[in-house]
Short mmCIF file of C-alpha atoms and ligand atoms in Angstrom, two decimals:
data_model
loop_
_atom_site.label_atom_id
_atom_site.label_comp_id
_atom_site.label_asym_id
_atom_site.label_seq_id
_atom_site.Cartn_x
_atom_site.Cartn_y
_atom_site.Cartn_z
CA UNK A 1 184.75 -76.75 30.47
CA UNK A 2 186.43 -79.78 32.03
CA UNK A 3 183.70 -81.22 34.21
CA UNK A 4 184.86 -84.57 35.51
CA UNK A 5 188.07 -86.60 35.58
CA UNK A 6 187.93 -90.27 36.42
CA UNK A 7 190.81 -92.73 36.83
CA UNK A 8 190.26 -96.46 36.51
CA UNK A 9 192.61 -99.38 37.16
CA UNK A 10 192.03 -102.57 35.16
CA UNK A 11 194.06 -105.72 35.82
CA UNK A 12 194.30 -107.81 32.66
CA UNK A 13 196.15 -111.16 32.52
CA UNK A 14 198.79 -111.51 29.78
CA UNK A 15 198.58 -114.36 27.23
CA UNK A 16 201.81 -115.84 28.66
CA UNK A 17 204.40 -114.76 31.23
CA UNK A 18 206.40 -111.84 29.82
CA UNK A 19 209.95 -112.03 31.19
CA UNK A 20 211.99 -108.85 31.42
CA UNK A 21 215.29 -108.51 33.28
CA UNK A 22 213.50 -106.37 35.88
CA UNK A 23 210.23 -108.30 36.31
CA UNK A 24 208.15 -111.20 34.99
CA UNK A 25 204.68 -109.97 34.09
CA UNK A 26 201.62 -112.19 34.17
CA UNK A 27 199.17 -109.29 34.48
CA UNK A 28 199.19 -105.78 33.11
CA UNK A 29 197.46 -103.05 35.10
CA UNK A 30 195.94 -100.54 32.71
CA UNK A 31 195.56 -97.03 34.11
CA UNK A 32 192.70 -95.40 32.24
CA UNK A 33 191.75 -91.73 32.40
CA UNK A 34 188.31 -90.47 31.35
CA UNK A 35 187.58 -86.77 31.01
CA UNK A 36 184.00 -85.54 30.62
CA UNK A 37 183.46 -82.03 29.26
CA UNK A 38 180.43 -79.80 29.79
CA UNK A 39 179.68 -79.66 26.03
CA UNK A 40 179.08 -83.42 26.01
CA UNK A 41 182.43 -84.46 24.56
CA UNK A 42 184.44 -87.08 26.36
CA UNK A 43 188.09 -88.12 26.05
CA UNK A 44 190.10 -91.18 27.09
CA UNK A 45 193.75 -91.47 28.00
CA UNK A 46 196.05 -94.13 29.39
CA UNK A 47 198.93 -93.92 31.85
CA UNK A 48 199.99 -97.56 32.01
CA UNK A 49 203.40 -98.67 33.27
CA UNK A 50 205.21 -102.00 33.61
CA UNK A 51 205.67 -104.15 36.72
CA UNK A 52 204.48 -101.88 39.53
CA UNK A 53 207.61 -99.99 40.56
CA UNK A 54 210.07 -102.45 39.00
CA UNK A 55 210.47 -100.53 35.76
CA UNK A 56 209.68 -96.87 36.43
CA UNK A 57 209.22 -94.56 39.37
CA UNK A 58 205.44 -94.29 39.04
CA UNK A 59 203.19 -97.26 39.90
CA UNK A 60 199.59 -97.73 38.68
CA UNK A 61 198.35 -96.87 42.17
CA UNK A 62 200.55 -93.76 42.54
CA UNK A 63 199.49 -92.56 39.09
CA UNK A 64 195.84 -92.90 40.07
CA UNK A 65 196.17 -91.23 43.44
CA UNK A 66 198.30 -88.39 42.09
CA UNK A 67 195.83 -87.65 39.30
CA UNK A 68 192.83 -87.86 41.64
CA UNK A 69 194.39 -85.84 44.46
CA UNK A 70 196.79 -83.37 42.89
CA UNK A 71 196.36 -83.09 39.11
CA UNK A 72 192.62 -83.28 38.39
CA UNK A 73 191.62 -80.49 40.82
CA UNK A 74 194.05 -78.13 39.04
CA UNK A 75 192.25 -78.26 35.71
CA UNK A 76 188.60 -78.79 36.63
CA UNK A 77 186.44 -75.98 35.24
CA UNK A 78 189.19 -74.89 32.82
CA UNK A 79 188.15 -74.56 29.14
CA UNK A 80 188.27 -78.09 27.72
CA UNK A 81 189.31 -76.87 24.28
CA UNK A 82 192.48 -75.18 25.57
CA UNK A 83 194.60 -78.27 26.04
CA UNK A 84 197.91 -76.39 25.97
CA UNK A 85 196.76 -74.07 28.73
CA UNK A 86 195.57 -76.94 30.93
CA UNK A 87 198.86 -78.83 30.47
CA UNK A 88 200.90 -75.67 31.13
CA UNK A 89 199.07 -75.25 34.45
CA UNK A 90 199.81 -78.86 35.38
CA UNK A 91 203.46 -78.66 34.29
CA UNK A 92 203.98 -75.46 36.29
CA UNK A 93 203.09 -77.00 39.63
CA UNK A 94 203.48 -80.78 39.28
CA UNK A 95 207.02 -82.14 39.27
CA UNK A 96 207.74 -85.41 37.48
CA UNK A 97 204.71 -87.71 37.13
CA UNK A 98 205.22 -88.06 33.39
CA UNK A 99 202.89 -91.05 33.06
CA UNK A 100 200.05 -89.31 34.89
CA UNK A 101 200.53 -86.20 32.73
CA UNK A 102 200.47 -88.35 29.58
CA UNK A 103 197.13 -89.91 30.58
CA UNK A 104 195.58 -86.48 31.15
CA UNK A 105 196.98 -84.93 27.97
CA UNK A 106 195.79 -87.88 25.88
CA UNK A 107 192.25 -87.62 27.26
CA UNK A 108 192.13 -83.86 26.66
CA UNK A 109 193.44 -84.23 23.10
CA UNK A 110 191.00 -87.06 22.42
CA UNK A 111 188.06 -84.87 23.49
CA UNK A 112 189.37 -81.87 21.56
CA UNK A 113 189.98 -83.74 18.30
CA UNK A 114 186.51 -85.33 18.57
CA UNK A 115 185.13 -81.82 19.06
CA UNK A 116 186.92 -80.70 15.89
CA UNK A 117 185.90 -83.88 14.05
CA UNK A 118 189.50 -84.81 13.11
CA UNK A 119 191.82 -87.74 13.94
CA UNK A 120 194.15 -86.90 16.82
CA UNK A 121 197.20 -87.18 14.54
CA UNK A 122 196.00 -84.02 12.75
CA UNK A 123 196.22 -82.06 16.02
CA UNK A 124 199.78 -83.30 16.46
CA UNK A 125 201.20 -81.89 13.27
CA UNK A 126 199.50 -84.21 10.80
CA UNK A 127 199.94 -87.87 9.94
CA UNK A 128 202.44 -88.92 7.29
CA UNK A 129 201.46 -92.60 7.23
CA UNK A 130 198.33 -94.69 7.83
CA UNK A 131 200.05 -97.86 8.99
CA UNK A 132 203.03 -98.69 11.16
CA UNK A 133 205.32 -101.74 11.21
CA UNK A 134 204.96 -103.60 14.53
CA UNK A 135 207.60 -105.73 16.24
CA UNK A 136 206.75 -108.58 18.63
CA UNK A 137 208.67 -109.29 21.81
CA UNK A 138 209.83 -112.84 22.45
CA UNK A 139 210.03 -113.07 26.21
CA UNK A 140 208.91 -116.54 27.27
CA UNK A 141 212.49 -117.25 28.40
CA UNK A 142 212.42 -120.59 26.56
CA UNK A 143 214.28 -121.14 23.27
CA UNK A 144 211.86 -123.64 21.70
CA UNK A 145 208.80 -121.63 22.73
CA UNK A 146 210.35 -118.37 21.47
CA UNK A 147 211.15 -119.87 18.06
CA UNK A 148 207.72 -121.42 17.62
CA UNK A 149 206.05 -118.18 18.73
CA UNK A 150 208.08 -116.24 16.13
CA UNK A 151 207.21 -118.77 13.42
CA UNK A 152 203.54 -118.47 14.29
CA UNK A 153 203.71 -114.66 14.03
CA UNK A 154 205.42 -114.90 10.63
CA UNK A 155 202.81 -117.36 9.36
CA UNK A 156 200.00 -115.08 10.58
CA UNK A 157 201.77 -112.17 8.80
CA UNK A 158 201.51 -110.21 12.06
CA UNK A 159 205.20 -109.59 12.87
CA UNK A 160 208.54 -109.98 11.13
CA UNK A 161 210.58 -107.95 13.59
CA UNK A 162 211.38 -109.66 16.88
CA UNK A 163 212.72 -108.07 20.04
CA UNK A 164 214.23 -110.48 22.55
CA UNK A 165 214.20 -109.62 26.21
CA UNK A 166 217.50 -110.57 27.78
CA UNK A 167 219.62 -109.69 30.80
CA UNK A 168 218.21 -112.20 33.29
CA UNK A 169 220.64 -115.03 32.54
CA UNK A 170 224.42 -114.99 32.22
CA UNK A 171 225.72 -112.91 29.33
CA UNK A 172 227.02 -116.01 27.54
CA UNK A 173 223.71 -117.85 27.86
CA UNK A 174 221.82 -114.82 26.61
CA UNK A 175 224.10 -114.42 23.60
CA UNK A 176 223.70 -118.13 22.74
CA UNK A 177 219.91 -117.87 23.09
CA UNK A 178 219.70 -114.83 20.79
CA UNK A 179 222.01 -116.22 18.13
CA UNK A 180 220.14 -119.55 18.07
CA UNK A 181 216.89 -117.65 17.44
CA UNK A 182 218.50 -115.49 14.75
CA UNK A 183 219.86 -118.61 13.00
CA UNK A 184 216.45 -120.33 13.19
CA UNK A 185 214.54 -117.34 11.77
CA UNK A 186 217.01 -116.45 9.03
CA UNK A 187 218.32 -113.41 7.21
CA UNK A 188 215.03 -111.79 6.21
CA UNK A 189 213.77 -111.49 9.79
CA UNK A 190 214.94 -108.65 12.02
CA UNK A 191 216.15 -109.82 15.44
CA UNK A 192 216.86 -107.25 18.15
CA UNK A 193 217.62 -107.35 21.86
CA UNK A 194 216.44 -105.32 24.84
CA UNK A 195 218.70 -105.71 27.86
CA UNK A 196 216.70 -103.34 30.08
CA UNK A 197 219.92 -101.93 31.62
CA UNK A 198 221.13 -105.30 32.96
CA UNK A 199 224.75 -105.30 31.73
CA UNK A 200 227.83 -103.43 32.86
CA UNK A 201 229.85 -101.75 30.16
CA UNK A 202 232.51 -104.48 29.94
CA UNK A 203 229.94 -107.27 29.51
CA UNK A 204 228.02 -105.11 27.07
CA UNK A 205 231.11 -104.57 24.89
CA UNK A 206 231.81 -108.29 24.73
CA UNK A 207 228.20 -109.31 24.09
CA UNK A 208 227.43 -106.60 21.52
CA UNK A 209 230.48 -107.66 19.44
CA UNK A 210 229.08 -111.22 19.24
CA UNK A 211 225.50 -110.10 18.60
CA UNK A 212 226.65 -107.73 15.87
CA UNK A 213 228.58 -110.41 14.04
CA UNK A 214 225.62 -112.80 14.40
CA UNK A 215 223.34 -110.38 12.50
CA UNK A 216 221.35 -108.79 15.35
CA UNK A 217 220.36 -105.32 14.16
CA UNK A 218 219.45 -103.29 17.26
CA UNK A 219 220.71 -103.25 20.86
CA UNK A 220 218.30 -101.56 23.28
CA UNK A 221 219.42 -100.00 26.56
CA UNK A 222 222.29 -102.42 27.24
CA UNK A 223 223.60 -100.56 30.32
CA UNK A 224 222.22 -98.42 33.15
CA UNK A 225 220.20 -95.43 32.00
CA UNK A 226 222.34 -93.05 34.06
CA UNK A 227 225.52 -94.15 32.26
CA UNK A 228 225.08 -91.83 29.31
CA UNK A 229 228.81 -91.56 28.66
CA UNK A 230 228.94 -95.37 28.51
CA UNK A 231 226.09 -95.39 25.98
CA UNK A 232 228.04 -92.86 23.91
CA UNK A 233 231.15 -95.08 24.00
CA UNK A 234 229.13 -98.13 22.87
CA UNK A 235 227.42 -96.16 20.09
CA UNK A 236 230.81 -94.95 18.89
CA UNK A 237 232.45 -98.38 19.09
CA UNK A 238 229.89 -100.53 17.23
CA UNK A 239 228.24 -100.24 13.86
CA UNK A 240 225.13 -102.11 15.07
CA UNK A 241 222.56 -99.52 16.22
CA UNK A 242 222.47 -98.75 19.94
CA UNK A 243 219.07 -97.57 21.17
CA UNK A 244 218.21 -95.50 24.25
CA UNK A 245 215.01 -96.42 26.09
CA UNK A 246 215.01 -96.02 29.89
CA UNK A 247 217.53 -93.15 29.51
CA UNK A 248 214.86 -91.05 27.79
CA UNK A 249 212.65 -89.12 30.18
CA UNK A 250 211.25 -86.52 27.84
CA UNK A 251 212.65 -83.64 25.79
CA UNK A 252 215.36 -82.45 28.22
CA UNK A 253 216.91 -85.92 28.46
CA UNK A 254 216.59 -86.36 24.70
CA UNK A 255 218.48 -83.10 24.21
CA UNK A 256 221.20 -84.26 26.61
CA UNK A 257 221.48 -87.69 24.93
CA UNK A 258 221.65 -86.03 21.50
CA UNK A 259 224.37 -83.64 22.71
CA UNK A 260 226.41 -86.56 24.01
CA UNK A 261 225.79 -88.66 20.86
CA UNK A 262 224.71 -91.31 23.39
CA UNK A 263 222.50 -93.33 21.03
CA UNK A 264 221.95 -94.11 17.35
CA UNK A 265 218.22 -94.60 17.87
CA UNK A 266 215.64 -93.24 20.33
CA UNK A 267 212.76 -95.43 21.56
CA UNK A 268 210.11 -92.72 21.80
CA UNK A 269 207.39 -93.48 24.35
CA UNK A 270 204.44 -91.21 25.01
CA UNK A 271 204.33 -91.89 28.76
CA UNK A 272 208.10 -91.65 29.31
CA UNK A 273 208.00 -88.36 27.37
CA UNK A 274 205.36 -86.90 29.72
CA UNK A 275 202.70 -86.88 27.00
CA UNK A 276 202.05 -86.69 23.30
CA UNK A 277 203.48 -83.21 22.66
CA UNK A 278 206.58 -84.23 24.68
CA UNK A 279 206.97 -87.34 22.49
CA UNK A 280 206.71 -85.21 19.33
CA UNK A 281 209.40 -82.92 20.74
CA UNK A 282 211.67 -85.90 21.49
CA UNK A 283 211.23 -87.04 17.89
CA UNK A 284 212.10 -83.58 16.58
CA UNK A 285 215.27 -83.41 18.69
CA UNK A 286 216.26 -86.83 17.36
CA UNK A 287 215.65 -85.84 13.77
CA UNK A 288 217.65 -82.63 14.12
CA UNK A 289 220.52 -84.60 15.65
CA UNK A 290 220.48 -87.34 13.00
CA UNK A 291 219.22 -89.96 15.47
CA UNK A 292 216.82 -92.58 14.09
CA UNK A 293 213.40 -93.27 15.57
CA UNK A 294 211.58 -96.26 16.99
CA UNK A 295 208.04 -96.17 18.36
CA UNK A 296 208.23 -97.65 21.85
CA UNK A 297 205.63 -98.85 24.34
CA UNK A 298 205.06 -99.46 28.02
CA UNK A 299 202.81 -102.35 26.97
CA UNK A 300 199.75 -100.16 27.10
CA UNK A 301 196.28 -101.39 26.22
CA UNK A 302 194.33 -100.14 23.24
CA UNK A 303 193.95 -96.49 24.33
CA UNK A 304 197.67 -95.91 24.94
CA UNK A 305 198.49 -97.90 21.81
CA UNK A 306 196.12 -95.84 19.64
CA UNK A 307 197.50 -92.60 21.14
CA UNK A 308 201.07 -93.75 20.41
CA UNK A 309 200.07 -94.71 16.87
CA UNK A 310 198.70 -91.20 16.25
CA UNK A 311 201.98 -89.70 17.47
CA UNK A 312 204.24 -92.09 15.52
CA UNK A 313 202.20 -91.57 12.35
CA UNK A 314 203.48 -87.96 12.33
CA UNK A 315 207.19 -88.99 12.34
CA UNK A 316 209.00 -88.40 9.07
CA UNK A 317 211.64 -91.01 9.82
CA UNK A 318 210.60 -94.22 11.54
CA UNK A 319 213.53 -96.33 10.43
CA UNK A 320 213.18 -98.99 13.10
CA UNK A 321 209.37 -99.29 13.13
CA UNK A 322 207.33 -99.66 16.31
CA UNK A 323 206.45 -102.20 18.97
CA UNK A 324 202.80 -101.28 19.38
CA UNK A 325 201.67 -104.83 20.17
CA UNK A 326 200.45 -104.16 23.76
CA UNK A 327 196.79 -105.13 23.21
CA UNK A 328 197.90 -108.41 21.58
CA UNK A 329 199.71 -109.43 24.76
CA UNK A 330 196.51 -109.11 26.79
CA UNK A 331 193.80 -111.73 27.20
CA UNK A 332 190.94 -109.19 27.16
CA UNK A 333 189.80 -106.70 24.54
CA UNK A 334 188.42 -103.43 25.93
CA UNK A 335 187.42 -101.79 22.65
CA UNK A 336 184.08 -102.20 20.87
CA UNK A 337 186.12 -102.83 17.70
CA UNK A 338 189.72 -103.98 18.13
CA UNK A 339 192.68 -102.21 16.55
CA UNK A 340 193.54 -103.70 13.15
CA UNK A 341 196.86 -105.58 12.77
CA UNK A 342 197.37 -106.78 9.21
CA UNK A 343 200.28 -107.66 6.93
CA UNK A 344 202.87 -106.88 9.64
CA UNK A 345 201.35 -103.44 10.22
CA UNK A 346 199.06 -101.66 12.68
CA UNK A 347 196.52 -99.43 10.93
CA UNK A 348 196.41 -95.98 12.51
CA UNK A 349 192.73 -95.31 13.37
CA UNK A 350 191.31 -92.55 11.20
CA UNK A 351 188.04 -91.61 12.89
CA UNK A 352 187.87 -88.42 15.03
CA UNK A 353 189.91 -88.33 18.25
CA UNK A 354 191.76 -91.50 19.08
CA UNK A 355 189.41 -93.19 16.63
CA UNK A 356 188.52 -96.03 19.00
CA UNK A 357 185.59 -96.65 21.37
CA UNK A 358 185.77 -98.23 24.81
CA UNK A 359 183.34 -101.04 25.61
CA UNK A 360 182.00 -99.39 28.77
CA UNK A 361 180.11 -102.45 30.07
CA UNK A 362 183.20 -104.59 29.78
CA UNK A 363 185.34 -101.94 31.44
CA UNK A 364 182.87 -101.65 34.31
CA UNK A 365 182.93 -105.42 34.80
CA UNK A 366 186.73 -105.53 34.79
CA UNK A 367 187.73 -102.41 36.71
CA UNK A 368 189.46 -102.82 40.05
CA UNK A 369 187.01 -101.99 42.84
CA UNK A 370 187.84 -98.55 44.21
CA UNK A 371 189.22 -98.61 47.70
CA UNK A 372 189.23 -94.85 47.72
CA UNK A 373 185.79 -93.97 46.35
CA UNK A 374 185.90 -90.33 47.36
CA UNK A 375 188.91 -89.63 45.15
CA UNK A 376 188.20 -91.79 42.11
CA UNK A 377 185.97 -89.24 40.36
CA UNK A 378 186.87 -85.60 40.66
CA UNK A 379 183.96 -83.38 39.63
CA UNK A 380 183.53 -79.66 39.20
CA UNK A 381 181.17 -78.32 41.89
C1 MUC B 1 210.77 -101.95 27.14
O1 MUC B 1 211.72 -101.84 27.89
O2 MUC B 1 210.97 -101.70 25.97
C2 MUC B 1 208.26 -102.82 25.54
C3 MUC B 1 208.08 -103.98 24.86
C4 MUC B 1 208.31 -105.01 25.74
O3 MUC B 1 208.25 -106.20 25.52
O4 MUC B 1 208.64 -104.49 26.94
C5 MUC B 1 208.49 -103.11 26.91
C6 MUC B 1 209.44 -102.32 27.70
MG1 MG B 2 213.10 -101.23 26.33
#
């Protein structure tokens, strides 16, 4: 049975400021979930978001308090091996809270696949690939720094796909910045942009035309997530691929976006999808609708990254690769053995469960002191 659920916040500095149109990050707060089962198995999950409440409607603190107070008590003492049943109980009574649900589902699936002695990807339909291409985000905000960072990544053979965060400066300045980087890196390197909803539709139309003719090959969430009809107009108008990110809040929104032909590509994220099975469902809707796939991130640490990798390894089509570089943006490693990034790819762990082990001593040293001790560990009586 599910015996104990613990939530842990860990504040980890980033290797450099990470500038998005909605926030500049210098720290990432990892939200870790640990589930202990009465048969001795243990599972880990992650429910990390970006920039407090700047990006999404759940913050690290709200995720923690909602798991501790409302979600954990619902599933304590339930059979740990019946993950579907536990998640159905949560989904029946808890509205929203997709990130929190993702953290719980990941931990339950980790424990269950360890119990069965198989990698988590095999519980999710079965992996089709052992390694995933990984993009890097250039988000220093400085042209010279961005180019030298990209050159360093190419030389290290770590990344050859670069996503540029834009939307903070004027549209013209952003377009100039992107095209200068594309010219410096050359034809063989993929350059993409993520506007994080910052443009209106008129600016987007003008900018996308210039980016398309300059060789940029993916435009991520150029306009507000709610403007699905606008996304559909942009997808129809341009041949460069238009990708939905913030507009995707799980299977129902994926179905709506697919119906509206509101994107050429979906950025599938486990947390935005409300969990791993939700992310698989989003990918299936996309594939049925002829929409291409990209493996997205909320800049999770190693647990969320490994969980995402297991999910993305089951996708038949992954035409635009992934951006599972979260742990590389952080100054601290929390695994006993780090994830392996090699030859532009992330290797999908192949040991049972998530296939990674947390360095518990390090985690204990780094965890944010609990201000709410009584709620941080919920135990079966
Ligand atoms: C986003 O909007 O895609 C993912 C990579 C990155 O640099 O930021 C995130 C969020
Ligand atoms: Mg995005």
